[in-house]
Short mmCIF file of N, CA and C and ligand atoms in Angstrom, two decimals:
data_model
loop_
_atom_site.label_atom_id
_atom_site.label_comp_id
_atom_site.label_asym_id
_atom_site.label_seq_id
_atom_site.Cartn_x
_atom_site.Cartn_y
_atom_site.Cartn_z
N MET A 1 145.98 129.88 93.49
CA MET A 1 145.25 131.08 93.14
C MET A 1 143.88 130.68 92.60
N SER A 2 142.85 131.29 93.08
CA SER A 2 141.52 130.92 92.62
C SER A 2 141.29 131.43 91.20
N GLY A 3 140.52 130.67 90.45
CA GLY A 3 140.18 131.07 89.09
C GLY A 3 141.18 130.58 88.07
N GLU A 4 142.27 129.94 88.51
CA GLU A 4 143.26 129.45 87.57
C GLU A 4 142.68 128.35 86.71
N GLY A 5 142.96 128.41 85.44
CA GLY A 5 142.53 127.36 84.54
C GLY A 5 141.08 127.47 84.09
N THR A 6 140.38 128.52 84.46
CA THR A 6 138.99 128.67 84.00
C THR A 6 138.94 129.71 82.90
N MET A 7 138.04 129.49 81.97
CA MET A 7 137.85 130.43 80.86
C MET A 7 136.58 131.23 81.09
N ARG A 8 136.67 132.47 80.80
CA ARG A 8 135.46 133.30 80.90
C ARG A 8 134.58 133.02 79.70
N ALA A 9 133.29 132.95 79.95
CA ALA A 9 132.35 132.70 78.86
C ALA A 9 132.11 133.95 78.02
N GLN A 10 132.45 135.12 78.57
CA GLN A 10 132.21 136.37 77.87
C GLN A 10 133.52 136.93 77.34
N PRO A 11 133.47 137.75 76.32
CA PRO A 11 134.70 138.43 75.89
C PRO A 11 135.21 139.34 77.01
N LEU A 12 136.52 139.55 77.05
CA LEU A 12 137.09 140.39 78.09
C LEU A 12 136.66 141.84 77.95
N ALA A 13 136.49 142.27 76.74
CA ALA A 13 136.08 143.65 76.50
C ALA A 13 135.16 143.67 75.29
N TYR A 14 134.19 144.54 75.34
CA TYR A 14 133.31 144.72 74.19
C TYR A 14 133.65 146.06 73.57
N ALA A 15 134.16 146.06 72.37
CA ALA A 15 134.55 147.30 71.69
C ALA A 15 134.03 147.27 70.27
N PRO A 16 132.83 147.81 70.06
CA PRO A 16 132.30 147.82 68.70
C PRO A 16 133.19 148.63 67.76
N LEU A 17 133.30 148.17 66.54
CA LEU A 17 134.12 148.89 65.57
C LEU A 17 133.49 150.23 65.25
N GLN A 18 134.32 151.22 65.13
CA GLN A 18 133.85 152.56 64.77
C GLN A 18 134.64 153.03 63.57
N PHE A 19 133.96 153.72 62.70
CA PHE A 19 134.63 154.31 61.55
C PHE A 19 134.82 155.79 61.82
N ARG A 20 136.05 156.24 61.73
CA ARG A 20 136.33 157.66 61.93
C ARG A 20 136.96 158.23 60.67
N LEU A 21 136.43 159.35 60.26
CA LEU A 21 136.98 159.99 59.07
C LEU A 21 138.28 160.71 59.37
N HIS A 22 138.51 161.06 60.62
CA HIS A 22 139.74 161.72 61.02
C HIS A 22 140.28 161.02 62.26
N SER A 23 141.58 161.00 62.38
CA SER A 23 142.16 160.39 63.56
C SER A 23 141.98 161.31 64.76
N GLY A 24 142.10 160.76 65.92
CA GLY A 24 142.03 161.55 67.14
C GLY A 24 140.63 161.86 67.58
N GLY A 25 139.62 161.31 66.95
CA GLY A 25 138.25 161.50 67.39
C GLY A 25 137.68 162.88 67.10
N ARG A 26 138.35 163.63 66.24
CA ARG A 26 137.81 164.95 65.91
C ARG A 26 136.49 164.79 65.17
N ASN A 27 135.64 165.77 65.33
CA ASN A 27 134.41 165.76 64.56
C ASN A 27 134.73 166.04 63.10
N SER A 28 134.00 165.38 62.25
CA SER A 28 134.22 165.55 60.83
C SER A 28 133.22 166.54 60.26
N ASN A 29 133.61 167.22 59.21
CA ASN A 29 132.69 168.10 58.51
C ASN A 29 131.99 167.38 57.38
N HIS A 30 132.30 166.08 57.24
CA HIS A 30 131.70 165.32 56.15
C HIS A 30 130.29 164.87 56.53
N ALA A 31 129.41 165.00 55.58
CA ALA A 31 128.04 164.55 55.81
C ALA A 31 127.98 163.04 55.63
N LEU A 32 127.14 162.41 56.40
CA LEU A 32 126.92 160.98 56.30
C LEU A 32 125.46 160.74 55.98
N VAL A 33 125.20 159.66 55.28
CA VAL A 33 123.83 159.22 55.03
C VAL A 33 123.71 157.79 55.54
N ALA A 34 122.50 157.34 55.76
CA ALA A 34 122.28 155.98 56.24
C ALA A 34 122.28 155.01 55.06
N CYS A 35 123.01 153.93 55.22
CA CYS A 35 123.03 152.89 54.18
C CYS A 35 121.64 152.25 54.11
N PRO A 36 121.06 152.15 52.90
CA PRO A 36 119.72 151.56 52.81
C PRO A 36 119.69 150.07 53.12
N LYS A 37 120.86 149.39 53.04
CA LYS A 37 120.89 147.94 53.32
C LYS A 37 121.01 147.65 54.81
N CYS A 38 121.90 148.38 55.51
CA CYS A 38 122.16 148.02 56.91
C CYS A 38 121.96 149.20 57.87
N GLU A 39 121.66 150.37 57.35
CA GLU A 39 121.41 151.59 58.14
C GLU A 39 122.64 152.12 58.87
N ALA A 40 123.82 151.59 58.58
CA ALA A 40 125.05 152.15 59.14
C ALA A 40 125.36 153.46 58.42
N PRO A 41 126.18 154.34 59.03
CA PRO A 41 126.55 155.56 58.32
C PRO A 41 127.33 155.24 57.05
N ALA A 42 127.07 156.00 56.03
CA ALA A 42 127.80 155.87 54.77
C ALA A 42 128.35 157.25 54.43
N PHE A 43 129.62 157.30 54.01
CA PHE A 43 130.18 158.61 53.67
C PHE A 43 130.02 158.88 52.19
N ILE A 44 129.96 160.15 51.86
CA ILE A 44 129.77 160.58 50.48
C ILE A 44 131.15 160.73 49.85
N ARG A 45 131.46 159.85 48.92
CA ARG A 45 132.79 159.82 48.32
C ARG A 45 132.91 160.82 47.18
N ASP A 46 131.83 161.01 46.44
CA ASP A 46 131.87 161.89 45.28
C ASP A 46 130.45 162.37 45.01
N SER A 47 130.33 163.43 44.25
CA SER A 47 129.01 163.91 43.89
C SER A 47 129.04 164.49 42.50
N GLU A 48 127.86 164.51 41.89
CA GLU A 48 127.73 165.01 40.54
C GLU A 48 126.49 165.88 40.48
N GLN A 49 126.68 167.16 40.13
CA GLN A 49 125.55 168.09 40.05
C GLN A 49 124.85 167.87 38.72
N LEU A 50 123.63 167.35 38.76
CA LEU A 50 122.89 167.07 37.52
C LEU A 50 122.19 168.30 37.01
N THR A 51 121.45 168.96 37.89
CA THR A 51 120.79 170.22 37.55
C THR A 51 121.03 171.15 38.74
N GLU A 52 120.49 172.36 38.67
CA GLU A 52 120.69 173.27 39.80
C GLU A 52 119.95 172.81 41.05
N LYS A 53 119.03 171.87 40.91
CA LYS A 53 118.27 171.39 42.06
C LYS A 53 118.48 169.91 42.38
N VAL A 54 119.24 169.21 41.56
CA VAL A 54 119.42 167.77 41.77
C VAL A 54 120.90 167.42 41.71
N LYS A 55 121.33 166.64 42.71
CA LYS A 55 122.71 166.20 42.80
C LYS A 55 122.73 164.70 43.08
N HIS A 56 123.64 163.98 42.42
CA HIS A 56 123.83 162.56 42.72
C HIS A 56 125.03 162.40 43.61
N LEU A 57 124.90 161.54 44.63
CA LEU A 57 125.95 161.31 45.60
C LEU A 57 126.41 159.86 45.53
N ILE A 58 127.72 159.65 45.41
CA ILE A 58 128.27 158.29 45.46
C ILE A 58 128.64 158.03 46.92
N CYS A 59 128.03 157.01 47.51
CA CYS A 59 128.16 156.76 48.95
C CYS A 59 128.77 155.39 49.20
N HIS A 60 129.59 155.32 50.25
CA HIS A 60 130.24 154.08 50.67
C HIS A 60 129.82 153.78 52.10
N CYS A 61 129.25 152.60 52.32
CA CYS A 61 128.84 152.19 53.66
C CYS A 61 130.09 151.96 54.52
N THR A 62 130.03 152.41 55.77
CA THR A 62 131.17 152.26 56.68
C THR A 62 131.16 150.91 57.39
N ASN A 63 130.09 150.15 57.24
CA ASN A 63 130.01 148.82 57.86
C ASN A 63 130.79 147.86 56.97
N SER A 64 131.96 147.40 57.44
CA SER A 64 132.81 146.55 56.61
C SER A 64 132.12 145.21 56.30
N GLY A 65 131.18 144.82 57.14
CA GLY A 65 130.44 143.60 56.86
C GLY A 65 129.41 143.78 55.76
N CYS A 66 129.09 145.01 55.44
CA CYS A 66 128.11 145.33 54.39
C CYS A 66 128.85 145.71 53.11
N GLY A 67 129.61 146.80 53.16
CA GLY A 67 130.42 147.21 52.02
C GLY A 67 129.64 147.77 50.84
N HIS A 68 128.39 148.12 51.07
CA HIS A 68 127.54 148.63 49.99
C HIS A 68 128.06 149.97 49.46
N VAL A 69 128.21 150.06 48.15
CA VAL A 69 128.53 151.32 47.47
C VAL A 69 127.33 151.65 46.62
N PHE A 70 126.80 152.87 46.76
CA PHE A 70 125.55 153.18 46.10
C PHE A 70 125.47 154.65 45.71
N LYS A 71 124.52 154.95 44.86
CA LYS A 71 124.29 156.32 44.41
C LYS A 71 122.96 156.79 44.98
N MET A 72 122.96 157.98 45.57
CA MET A 72 121.73 158.57 46.08
C MET A 72 121.47 159.87 45.34
N GLU A 73 120.26 160.33 45.43
CA GLU A 73 119.91 161.58 44.78
C GLU A 73 119.50 162.59 45.84
N LEU A 74 120.06 163.77 45.75
CA LEU A 74 119.73 164.87 46.66
C LEU A 74 118.97 165.91 45.84
N ALA A 75 117.75 166.22 46.26
CA ALA A 75 116.92 167.11 45.45
C ALA A 75 116.37 168.26 46.30
N PHE A 76 116.40 169.45 45.75
CA PHE A 76 115.78 170.60 46.37
C PHE A 76 114.27 170.38 46.38
N VAL A 77 113.62 170.66 47.50
CA VAL A 77 112.16 170.49 47.57
C VAL A 77 111.49 171.85 47.50
N HIS A 78 111.70 172.69 48.50
CA HIS A 78 111.15 174.03 48.46
C HIS A 78 111.86 174.90 49.50
N THR A 79 111.66 176.20 49.37
CA THR A 79 112.24 177.17 50.28
C THR A 79 111.40 177.26 51.54
N LEU A 80 112.07 177.25 52.70
CA LEU A 80 111.36 177.48 53.96
C LEU A 80 111.50 178.93 54.40
N VAL A 81 112.72 179.49 54.27
CA VAL A 81 112.98 180.90 54.56
C VAL A 81 113.77 181.44 53.39
N ALA A 82 113.31 182.50 52.78
CA ALA A 82 113.87 182.97 51.53
C ALA A 82 115.30 183.48 51.64
N GLY A 83 115.72 183.92 52.82
CA GLY A 83 117.09 184.44 52.96
C GLY A 83 117.22 185.83 52.37
N ASN A 84 118.46 186.29 52.24
CA ASN A 84 118.71 187.68 51.87
C ASN A 84 119.17 187.88 50.43
N LEU A 85 119.38 186.82 49.69
CA LEU A 85 119.86 186.95 48.31
C LEU A 85 118.71 186.79 47.34
N ASP A 86 118.63 187.68 46.37
CA ASP A 86 117.65 187.55 45.30
C ASP A 86 118.27 186.78 44.16
N ARG A 87 117.65 185.69 43.74
CA ARG A 87 118.12 184.90 42.60
C ARG A 87 116.93 184.62 41.70
N PRO A 88 116.46 185.63 40.96
CA PRO A 88 115.30 185.41 40.09
C PRO A 88 115.60 184.43 38.96
N ASP A 89 116.89 184.15 38.71
CA ASP A 89 117.23 183.20 37.66
C ASP A 89 116.95 181.75 38.06
N LEU A 90 116.75 181.51 39.36
CA LEU A 90 116.47 180.17 39.83
C LEU A 90 114.98 180.01 40.11
N ASP A 91 114.45 178.84 39.81
CA ASP A 91 113.05 178.53 40.09
C ASP A 91 113.01 177.74 41.39
N LEU A 92 112.92 178.45 42.51
CA LEU A 92 112.93 177.81 43.82
C LEU A 92 111.58 178.03 44.49
N PRO A 93 110.67 177.07 44.35
CA PRO A 93 109.33 177.26 44.92
C PRO A 93 109.37 177.40 46.44
N VAL A 94 108.42 178.16 46.95
CA VAL A 94 108.31 178.38 48.40
C VAL A 94 107.37 177.33 48.97
N CYS A 95 107.65 176.90 50.18
CA CYS A 95 106.84 175.90 50.86
C CYS A 95 105.38 176.37 50.95
N PRO A 96 104.43 175.51 50.58
CA PRO A 96 103.03 175.88 50.75
C PRO A 96 102.73 176.16 52.23
N ARG A 97 101.90 177.15 52.46
CA ARG A 97 101.62 177.60 53.84
C ARG A 97 101.13 176.46 54.73
N ASP A 98 100.33 175.56 54.18
CA ASP A 98 99.79 174.49 55.02
C ASP A 98 100.83 173.42 55.36
N GLN A 99 102.03 173.51 54.76
CA GLN A 99 103.08 172.53 55.07
C GLN A 99 104.20 173.13 55.92
N VAL A 100 104.11 174.42 56.25
CA VAL A 100 105.14 175.05 57.05
C VAL A 100 105.05 174.51 58.47
N THR A 101 106.20 174.11 59.01
CA THR A 101 106.24 173.60 60.36
C THR A 101 106.25 174.76 61.34
N HIS A 102 105.34 174.72 62.30
CA HIS A 102 105.29 175.76 63.32
C HIS A 102 105.66 175.14 64.67
N ILE A 103 106.59 175.75 65.34
CA ILE A 103 106.95 175.31 66.69
C ILE A 103 106.51 176.40 67.63
N LEU A 104 105.54 176.08 68.44
CA LEU A 104 104.96 177.07 69.34
C LEU A 104 105.39 176.79 70.77
N PRO A 105 105.55 177.82 71.59
CA PRO A 105 105.84 177.59 73.01
C PRO A 105 104.62 176.97 73.68
N PRO A 106 104.83 176.29 74.82
CA PRO A 106 103.67 175.72 75.52
C PRO A 106 102.74 176.84 75.96
N PRO A 107 101.44 176.55 76.06
CA PRO A 107 100.51 177.61 76.48
C PRO A 107 100.84 178.11 77.87
N ARG A 108 100.56 179.39 78.08
CA ARG A 108 100.84 180.01 79.38
C ARG A 108 100.06 179.30 80.48
N GLY A 109 100.73 178.99 81.57
CA GLY A 109 100.07 178.33 82.70
C GLY A 109 100.04 176.82 82.60
N ALA A 110 100.51 176.27 81.48
CA ALA A 110 100.51 174.81 81.35
C ALA A 110 101.59 174.22 82.24
N ASN A 111 101.25 173.16 82.95
CA ASN A 111 102.20 172.52 83.84
C ASN A 111 102.93 171.41 83.09
N ASP A 112 104.24 171.46 83.17
CA ASP A 112 105.07 170.43 82.57
C ASP A 112 105.73 169.67 83.70
N ALA A 113 105.34 168.39 83.88
CA ALA A 113 105.84 167.60 85.00
C ALA A 113 107.35 167.43 84.96
N ASP A 114 107.96 167.52 83.75
CA ASP A 114 109.41 167.32 83.64
C ASP A 114 110.20 168.61 83.86
N GLN A 115 109.52 169.75 83.94
CA GLN A 115 110.21 171.03 84.11
C GLN A 115 110.62 171.21 85.56
N ILE A 116 111.90 171.50 85.79
CA ILE A 116 112.40 171.74 87.14
C ILE A 116 112.06 173.16 87.53
N SER A 117 111.51 173.31 88.72
CA SER A 117 111.15 174.64 89.18
C SER A 117 112.38 175.36 89.71
N MET A 118 112.47 176.64 89.41
CA MET A 118 113.59 177.45 89.91
C MET A 118 113.36 177.84 91.36
N PHE A 119 112.12 177.66 91.84
CA PHE A 119 111.77 178.19 93.15
C PHE A 119 111.58 177.12 94.21
N ASP A 120 111.56 175.85 93.80
CA ASP A 120 111.45 174.78 94.80
C ASP A 120 112.76 174.68 95.57
N THR A 121 112.65 174.57 96.88
CA THR A 121 113.86 174.44 97.70
C THR A 121 114.02 173.01 98.21
N GLY A 122 113.02 172.23 98.17
CA GLY A 122 113.14 170.87 98.69
C GLY A 122 112.77 169.95 97.62
ZN1 ZN B 201 125.56 149.02 54.69
#
Protein backbone atom coordinates (compact mmCIF):
# COMPACT_ATOMS: atom_id res chain seq x y z
CA MET A 1 0.00 0.00 0.00
CA SER A 2 1.46 3.36 -0.91
CA GLY A 3 2.11 5.85 1.85
CA GLU A 4 2.74 3.18 4.48
CA GLY A 5 5.23 4.19 7.10
CA THR A 6 5.25 7.89 6.21
CA MET A 7 4.29 10.65 8.62
CA ARG A 8 2.41 13.70 7.57
CA ALA A 9 4.22 16.91 8.32
CA GLN A 10 0.93 18.68 9.03
CA PRO A 11 -1.65 17.97 11.71
CA LEU A 12 -4.52 15.78 10.49
CA ALA A 13 -7.07 18.38 11.46
CA TYR A 14 -6.92 21.98 12.51
CA ALA A 15 -9.51 22.73 15.19
CA PRO A 16 -8.95 25.94 17.09
CA LEU A 17 -10.26 25.89 20.63
CA GLN A 18 -13.53 27.69 21.12
CA PHE A 19 -15.13 28.81 24.32
CA ARG A 20 -18.88 28.37 24.47
CA LEU A 21 -21.01 29.67 27.26
CA HIS A 22 -23.75 27.18 26.42
CA SER A 23 -23.56 23.70 25.04
CA GLY A 24 -24.95 22.91 21.63
CA GLY A 25 -23.64 26.06 19.98
CA ARG A 26 -26.58 28.19 21.03
CA ASN A 27 -26.07 31.90 20.98
CA SER A 28 -25.45 33.35 24.37
CA ASN A 29 -27.09 36.41 25.84
CA HIS A 30 -23.93 37.15 27.77
CA ALA A 31 -21.94 40.17 26.75
CA LEU A 32 -18.27 39.71 26.02
CA VAL A 33 -15.45 42.22 26.11
CA ALA A 34 -12.00 41.99 24.53
CA CYS A 35 -9.17 41.01 26.85
CA PRO A 36 -6.68 43.91 26.93
CA LYS A 37 -3.73 41.45 27.04
CA CYS A 38 -4.58 39.07 24.20
CA GLU A 39 -7.78 40.51 22.62
CA ALA A 40 -9.64 37.20 23.05
CA PRO A 41 -13.26 37.40 24.22
CA ALA A 42 -13.63 37.72 27.98
CA PHE A 43 -16.89 37.03 29.77
CA ILE A 44 -18.30 39.23 32.49
CA ARG A 45 -18.40 37.15 35.66
CA ASP A 46 -19.74 39.77 38.05
CA SER A 47 -20.53 43.46 38.17
CA GLU A 48 -20.80 46.17 40.75
CA GLN A 49 -22.90 49.30 40.26
CA LEU A 50 -20.80 52.17 41.65
CA THR A 51 -23.05 55.07 40.70
CA GLU A 52 -26.08 55.40 38.46
CA LYS A 53 -23.72 56.01 35.53
CA VAL A 54 -20.69 53.85 36.38
CA LYS A 55 -20.44 50.09 36.73
CA HIS A 56 -17.39 47.89 37.37
CA LEU A 57 -17.22 44.56 35.54
CA ILE A 58 -15.17 41.56 36.67
CA CYS A 59 -14.03 39.85 33.46
CA HIS A 60 -12.38 36.49 32.76
CA CYS A 61 -10.44 35.94 29.54
CA THR A 62 -11.57 32.85 27.62
CA ASN A 63 -8.07 32.23 26.23
CA SER A 64 -6.77 29.47 28.53
CA GLY A 65 -3.24 30.40 27.53
CA CYS A 66 -3.83 33.91 28.87
CA GLY A 67 -6.15 33.44 31.86
CA HIS A 68 -6.30 37.16 32.59
CA VAL A 69 -8.92 38.17 35.19
CA PHE A 70 -9.52 41.89 35.27
CA LYS A 71 -11.88 44.69 36.23
CA MET A 72 -13.27 47.08 33.63
CA GLU A 73 -15.35 50.18 34.03
CA LEU A 74 -18.55 50.79 32.09
CA ALA A 75 -19.58 54.44 32.06
CA PHE A 76 -22.55 56.31 30.63
CA VAL A 77 -21.34 58.95 28.18
CA HIS A 78 -24.40 60.74 26.82
CA THR A 79 -27.87 60.23 25.42
CA LEU A 80 -28.22 59.75 21.67
CA VAL A 81 -32.02 59.33 21.58
CA ALA A 82 -33.98 60.39 24.64
CA GLY A 83 -36.58 57.60 24.46
CA ASN A 84 -40.06 57.74 25.95
CA LEU A 85 -39.42 57.78 29.70
CA ASP A 86 -38.95 61.00 31.63
CA ARG A 87 -36.37 60.66 34.42
CA PRO A 88 -35.65 64.18 35.67
CA ASP A 89 -34.00 62.64 38.74
CA LEU A 90 -31.11 61.44 36.56
CA ASP A 91 -28.46 63.72 35.10
CA LEU A 92 -28.09 62.22 31.63
CA PRO A 93 -26.47 64.73 29.29
CA VAL A 94 -27.50 64.73 25.64
CA CYS A 95 -24.91 64.24 22.91
CA PRO A 96 -23.60 67.56 21.59
CA ARG A 97 -25.02 68.25 18.12
CA ASP A 98 -21.60 68.31 16.47
CA GLN A 99 -20.90 64.76 17.74
CA VAL A 100 -24.14 63.14 16.57
CA THR A 101 -23.47 60.48 13.98
CA HIS A 102 -25.45 60.97 10.79
CA ILE A 103 -25.91 58.15 8.32
CA LEU A 104 -27.14 59.51 5.04
CA PRO A 105 -28.28 57.60 1.96
CA PRO A 106 -26.04 57.91 -1.11
CA PRO A 107 -26.82 60.94 -3.26
CA ARG A 108 -29.46 60.44 -5.92
CA GLY A 109 -27.95 59.30 -9.22
CA ALA A 110 -24.67 58.19 -7.65
CA ASN A 111 -23.34 55.01 -9.23
CA ASP A 112 -22.23 52.28 -6.89
CA ALA A 113 -20.08 49.73 -8.74
CA ASP A 114 -20.89 47.05 -6.13
CA GLN A 115 -24.67 47.49 -6.42
CA ILE A 116 -26.37 44.74 -8.43
CA SER A 117 -28.86 46.08 -10.91
CA MET A 118 -32.38 44.69 -10.79
CA PHE A 119 -32.78 45.34 -14.50
CA ASP A 120 -29.63 43.82 -16.01
CA THR A 121 -30.40 40.57 -17.77
CA GLY A 122 -26.91 39.58 -18.82
ZN1 LIG B 1 -6.46 37.29 27.49
